[in-house]
XYZ file of C-alpha atoms in Angstrom:
332
model
C 3.134 -28.063 -27.157
C 3.335 -27.521 -23.396
C 1.707 -24.609 -21.612
C 1.170 -23.607 -17.999
C -2.519 -23.217 -17.179
C -4.249 -21.704 -14.195
C -7.280 -23.908 -13.496
C -8.686 -22.095 -10.451
C -7.898 -19.394 -7.928
C -5.581 -20.497 -5.146
C -2.012 -21.398 -4.244
C 0.480 -21.857 -7.058
C 1.144 -25.532 -6.394
C -2.581 -26.312 -6.374
C -3.841 -24.374 -9.391
C -0.954 -24.185 -11.897
C -0.702 -27.172 -14.232
C 1.594 -27.999 -17.154
C -0.583 -29.444 -19.907
C -0.012 -30.719 -23.435
C -2.216 -28.934 -25.978
C -2.367 -28.479 -29.733
C -0.032 -25.844 -31.129
C -2.267 -22.883 -32.089
C -2.544 -21.259 -35.493
C -2.559 -17.449 -35.720
C -5.887 -15.866 -36.588
C -6.444 -12.666 -38.583
C -4.257 -9.865 -37.271
C -2.236 -12.239 -35.081
C 1.327 -13.483 -34.953
C 2.495 -16.780 -33.523
C 5.566 -16.527 -31.329
C 7.887 -19.378 -30.466
C 8.408 -18.351 -26.872
C 11.859 -18.173 -25.293
C 10.999 -16.502 -21.982
C 8.022 -15.501 -19.833
C 7.952 -12.830 -17.141
C 6.513 -13.553 -13.689
C 5.097 -10.288 -12.334
C 3.428 -9.528 -8.989
C 0.207 -8.782 -10.877
C 0.318 -12.277 -12.439
C 0.745 -13.768 -8.988
C -2.087 -11.697 -7.503
C -4.397 -12.638 -10.357
C -3.678 -16.357 -9.887
C -4.220 -16.125 -6.132
C -7.630 -14.481 -6.467
C -6.706 -11.001 -5.254
C -7.409 -9.372 -8.624
C -10.514 -11.046 -9.965
C -12.352 -14.299 -10.747
C -11.583 -16.906 -13.405
C -12.873 -16.036 -16.869
C -12.599 -19.576 -18.263
C -12.048 -23.115 -16.997
C -8.333 -22.786 -17.729
C -6.149 -19.824 -18.633
C -2.550 -19.706 -19.860
C -0.674 -17.524 -17.369
C 1.519 -14.402 -17.648
C 1.524 -11.196 -19.674
C 5.162 -10.601 -20.569
C 7.618 -12.636 -22.590
C 9.879 -12.776 -25.605
C 10.549 -15.026 -28.557
C 10.584 -15.235 -32.337
C 7.606 -14.901 -34.694
C 7.296 -18.129 -36.682
C 3.903 -17.618 -38.358
C 1.467 -14.788 -39.077
C -2.258 -14.574 -39.655
C -4.211 -12.865 -42.394
C -3.495 -9.163 -42.653
C -0.051 -9.329 -41.024
C 3.071 -8.645 -43.076
C 4.850 -11.908 -43.884
C 8.135 -10.069 -43.366
C 7.564 -10.309 -39.619
C 8.295 -14.048 -39.686
C 11.663 -14.512 -38.009
C 11.432 -11.243 -36.054
C 12.594 -11.200 -32.432
C 9.835 -9.677 -30.297
C 8.854 -8.864 -26.725
C 5.239 -9.271 -25.661
C 3.086 -7.213 -23.308
C -0.525 -7.188 -22.031
C -1.041 -10.683 -23.464
C -3.046 -12.025 -20.519
C -5.463 -9.085 -20.328
C -8.646 -7.992 -22.054
C -8.270 -5.157 -24.591
C -9.259 -2.550 -21.980
C -6.731 -3.976 -19.536
C -9.243 -4.359 -16.740
C -9.857 -8.111 -16.728
C -8.051 -11.339 -17.485
C -7.750 -12.834 -20.951
C -7.387 -16.548 -21.704
C -4.015 -16.422 -23.474
C -0.606 -15.981 -21.863
C 3.143 -16.252 -22.394
C 3.961 -19.300 -20.226
C 3.802 -21.596 -23.223
C 5.980 -22.917 -26.021
C 3.934 -21.065 -28.663
C 1.675 -18.042 -28.202
C -0.706 -16.451 -30.712
C -1.209 -12.780 -29.931
C -2.483 -9.639 -31.676
C 0.360 -8.321 -33.815
C 0.419 -4.984 -31.992
C 1.241 -6.740 -28.690
C 4.483 -8.059 -30.194
C 7.068 -5.270 -30.149
C 10.377 -5.584 -31.942
C 13.170 -6.782 -29.622
C 16.499 -5.149 -30.532
C 19.376 -7.518 -31.169
C 21.297 -5.950 -28.289
C 18.750 -7.336 -25.800
C 18.433 -10.959 -24.721
C 15.178 -12.883 -24.660
C 15.502 -12.897 -20.878
C 15.570 -9.101 -20.884
C 12.568 -9.117 -23.191
C 10.519 -10.850 -20.495
C 11.111 -7.895 -18.133
C 9.715 -5.106 -20.291
C 5.927 -5.317 -20.556
C 4.911 -4.695 -16.951
C 8.037 -3.464 -15.130
C 9.691 -1.267 -17.756
C 6.472 0.114 -19.278
C 5.148 0.920 -15.792
C 8.426 2.626 -14.956
C 8.383 4.601 -18.192
C 4.863 5.877 -17.613
C 5.531 6.690 -13.964
C 8.651 8.661 -14.931
C 7.353 10.462 -18.015
C 3.590 11.007 -17.698
C 3.988 14.694 -16.728
C 6.554 15.472 -19.411
C 10.289 15.966 -19.687
C 12.314 15.215 -16.540
C 15.653 16.499 -17.864
C 17.349 18.653 -15.248
C 14.771 17.743 -12.586
C 15.214 15.967 -9.269
C 13.434 12.614 -9.385
C 12.639 10.473 -6.329
C 12.182 6.734 -6.959
C 10.807 4.880 -3.948
C 11.672 1.186 -3.875
C 14.651 1.639 -6.153
C 15.779 -2.008 -6.029
C 12.459 -3.446 -7.217
C 11.790 -4.458 -10.796
C 9.892 -1.239 -11.579
C 12.077 1.003 -9.430
C 15.301 -0.306 -10.978
C 14.036 0.466 -14.488
C 12.700 3.845 -13.319
C 16.169 4.834 -12.109
C 17.694 3.930 -15.461
C 14.946 5.651 -17.454
C 15.201 8.785 -15.323
C 18.973 8.925 -15.746
C 18.724 8.305 -19.503
C 16.332 11.251 -19.726
C 18.635 13.590 -17.837
C 17.198 13.660 -14.316
C 19.033 13.649 -11.013
C 17.731 10.473 -9.372
C 17.311 9.754 -5.668
C 16.256 6.229 -4.690
C 14.934 4.769 -1.451
C 15.723 1.209 -0.355
C 15.304 -0.976 2.723
C 18.710 -2.703 2.992
C 22.375 -2.330 2.161
C 22.126 -4.994 -0.542
C 19.289 -3.099 -2.200
C 21.295 0.118 -1.908
C 24.035 -1.438 -4.044
C 21.470 -2.439 -6.664
C 20.064 1.090 -6.828
C 23.546 2.589 -7.093
C 24.468 0.153 -9.854
C 21.328 1.255 -11.710
C 22.673 4.811 -11.641
C 21.004 6.503 -8.664
C 22.831 9.680 -7.635
C 21.743 9.326 -4.018
C 20.394 6.290 -2.149
C 18.549 6.546 1.173
C 17.839 3.536 3.392
C 14.472 4.430 4.867
C 14.776 1.646 7.431
C 17.809 3.212 9.082
C 17.350 6.895 8.208
C 14.613 9.510 8.495
C 13.650 9.915 4.857
C 12.217 13.417 5.145
C 15.186 14.701 7.135
C 17.759 13.108 4.796
C 16.104 14.513 1.683
C 15.941 17.988 3.213
C 19.617 17.713 4.142
C 20.780 16.499 0.744
C 18.624 18.442 -1.708
C 16.872 21.062 0.398
C 13.341 21.328 1.681
C 10.652 21.132 -1.018
C 13.168 20.368 -3.768
C 11.821 17.146 -5.307
C 10.222 17.727 -8.714
C 8.797 14.302 -9.478
C 8.193 11.002 -7.668
C 7.935 7.456 -8.985
C 5.943 5.916 -6.159
C 5.716 2.268 -5.073
C 3.761 2.952 -1.849
C 1.624 6.067 -1.946
C 0.149 5.533 1.513
C 3.597 5.369 3.105
C 4.837 8.666 1.679
C 1.953 10.936 0.704
C 1.903 12.688 4.078
C 5.473 13.947 3.644
C 4.917 15.173 0.083
C 3.981 18.711 1.229
C 7.351 18.899 3.022
C 9.614 17.427 0.343
C 7.994 18.278 -3.010
C 8.426 21.506 -4.945
C 5.566 23.686 -6.152
C 3.895 22.052 -9.177
C 5.639 18.745 -8.435
C 4.203 15.578 -9.944
C 3.823 11.980 -8.785
C 3.423 8.774 -10.798
C 2.101 6.219 -8.285
C 1.898 2.625 -9.475
C 1.138 1.013 -6.092
C 0.062 1.684 -2.525
C 1.106 -1.530 -0.896
C 0.828 -0.585 2.769
C -2.759 0.679 2.357
C -4.813 0.163 -0.786
C -7.145 3.033 0.191
C -4.700 5.723 1.345
C -5.757 8.924 3.060
C -4.805 11.974 0.971
C -3.856 15.300 2.642
C -5.757 17.214 0.006
C -5.236 20.831 1.027
C -1.513 20.604 1.845
C -1.047 19.064 -1.615
C -3.352 21.584 -3.266
C -1.567 24.531 -1.686
C 1.592 23.473 -3.549
C -0.263 22.401 -6.728
C 1.098 18.874 -6.402
C -0.415 16.505 -8.956
C -0.896 12.761 -8.357
C -1.266 10.360 -11.294
C -2.133 6.714 -10.576
C -0.416 4.428 -13.103
C -1.869 1.096 -14.269
C 0.133 -0.350 -17.118
C -2.601 -2.581 -18.523
C -4.959 0.286 -19.334
C -2.404 2.818 -20.568
C -3.479 4.677 -23.680
C -2.215 3.522 -27.060
C -0.191 6.731 -27.320
C 1.494 6.090 -23.958
C 2.227 2.485 -24.920
C 3.719 3.494 -28.265
C 5.967 6.083 -26.635
C 7.056 3.574 -23.987
C 7.919 0.970 -26.618
C 9.909 3.484 -28.671
C 11.868 4.785 -25.684
C 12.450 1.339 -24.165
C 13.771 -0.044 -27.442
C 16.020 2.971 -27.927
C 17.452 2.525 -24.428
C 17.924 -1.220 -24.974
C 19.854 -0.429 -28.140
C 21.977 2.182 -26.359
C 22.554 -0.094 -23.368
C 21.060 2.385 -20.908
C 18.198 0.083 -19.875
C 19.304 -3.256 -18.416
C 16.537 -4.812 -16.285
C 17.797 -6.815 -13.322
C 16.862 -10.498 -13.236
C 17.026 -12.047 -9.784
C 16.031 -15.648 -10.588
C 15.234 -17.786 -13.603
C 13.099 -20.929 -13.640
C 12.239 -23.604 -16.184
C 8.735 -23.540 -17.668
C 7.781 -26.616 -15.636
C 8.756 -24.777 -12.437
C 6.224 -21.969 -12.847
C 4.705 -22.663 -9.422
C 8.102 -22.228 -7.763
C 8.551 -18.958 -9.617
C 5.205 -17.706 -8.311
C 6.182 -18.680 -4.782
C 9.469 -16.812 -5.141
C 7.654 -13.644 -6.224
C 5.150 -14.038 -3.377
C 7.966 -14.346 -0.845
C 8.841 -10.675 -1.352
C 12.538 -11.558 -1.161
C 13.442 -11.097 -4.827
C 15.480 -8.065 -5.817
C 14.554 -7.760 -9.454
C 12.598 -9.804 -11.957
C 11.679 -13.504 -11.999
C 11.380 -15.163 -15.398
C 10.726 -18.548 -16.945
C 13.082 -19.728 -19.682
C 11.448 -21.811 -22.395
């Protein structure tokens, strides 16, 4: 079979190689998946580049997310799973989620622990299945970690991104009023199509002033945050008492300054979200909700570009460009 290996840390064209290797056999507790798609996430790109840690082996199959069909199972796995359509998550991580594993989804066949292969509803394509592990599970956790959002006002920053787009749809499916921020008119259309009730272009408008005008001062109940450093200083002016924040990134400053007392005075609670180390309970709830929404048609991840397996380096470069509006995937 063919697989895409990372052989060192560096630029995509220099360290990603397509290699022919023996088709693996599933071990105890594993399933083998004939892969149909592989997701290309920013975290995969950062790991390859060296931003998120050293190599753990001489070569590593890349990517965490993907989808395909189980064609073999190892000892201890129900034979009835053969033929099941599945989506994969956390494949390229250690069990605690904190370091890289040696397996990945950018391959024609992948052997993975059976619990990392979630059922893919027939209503969802394999391409959609490659967009669920990191983007949709991150979005689900960032939306739901503090409890029910029905009837609440939810702010999603970066609403046209892969995570933000899913967060809008998840928030709407769970009964929230959703406000999204974007940086262009094209991204505004994407956020509106996802279901956002209000879209604010923070490049051309004063975000704090527009939110106060539209929903009132201190009226936001929950935030799904793509850049904590960029927005935390206005939280005391836009968030309600006991408001909550699920922050999955802080791109403008990885060590943001926190206005502790202004937040404390309003009992605002910040929860950093890292999908790879989510608890098993959180993962199970995310899988159940995501699959239900896929079945109902209320979760439809946006795919910006697709690439062939052999073009994995080009896919990484596209993600690194920052110009994509949605997910990048490999089709296999």
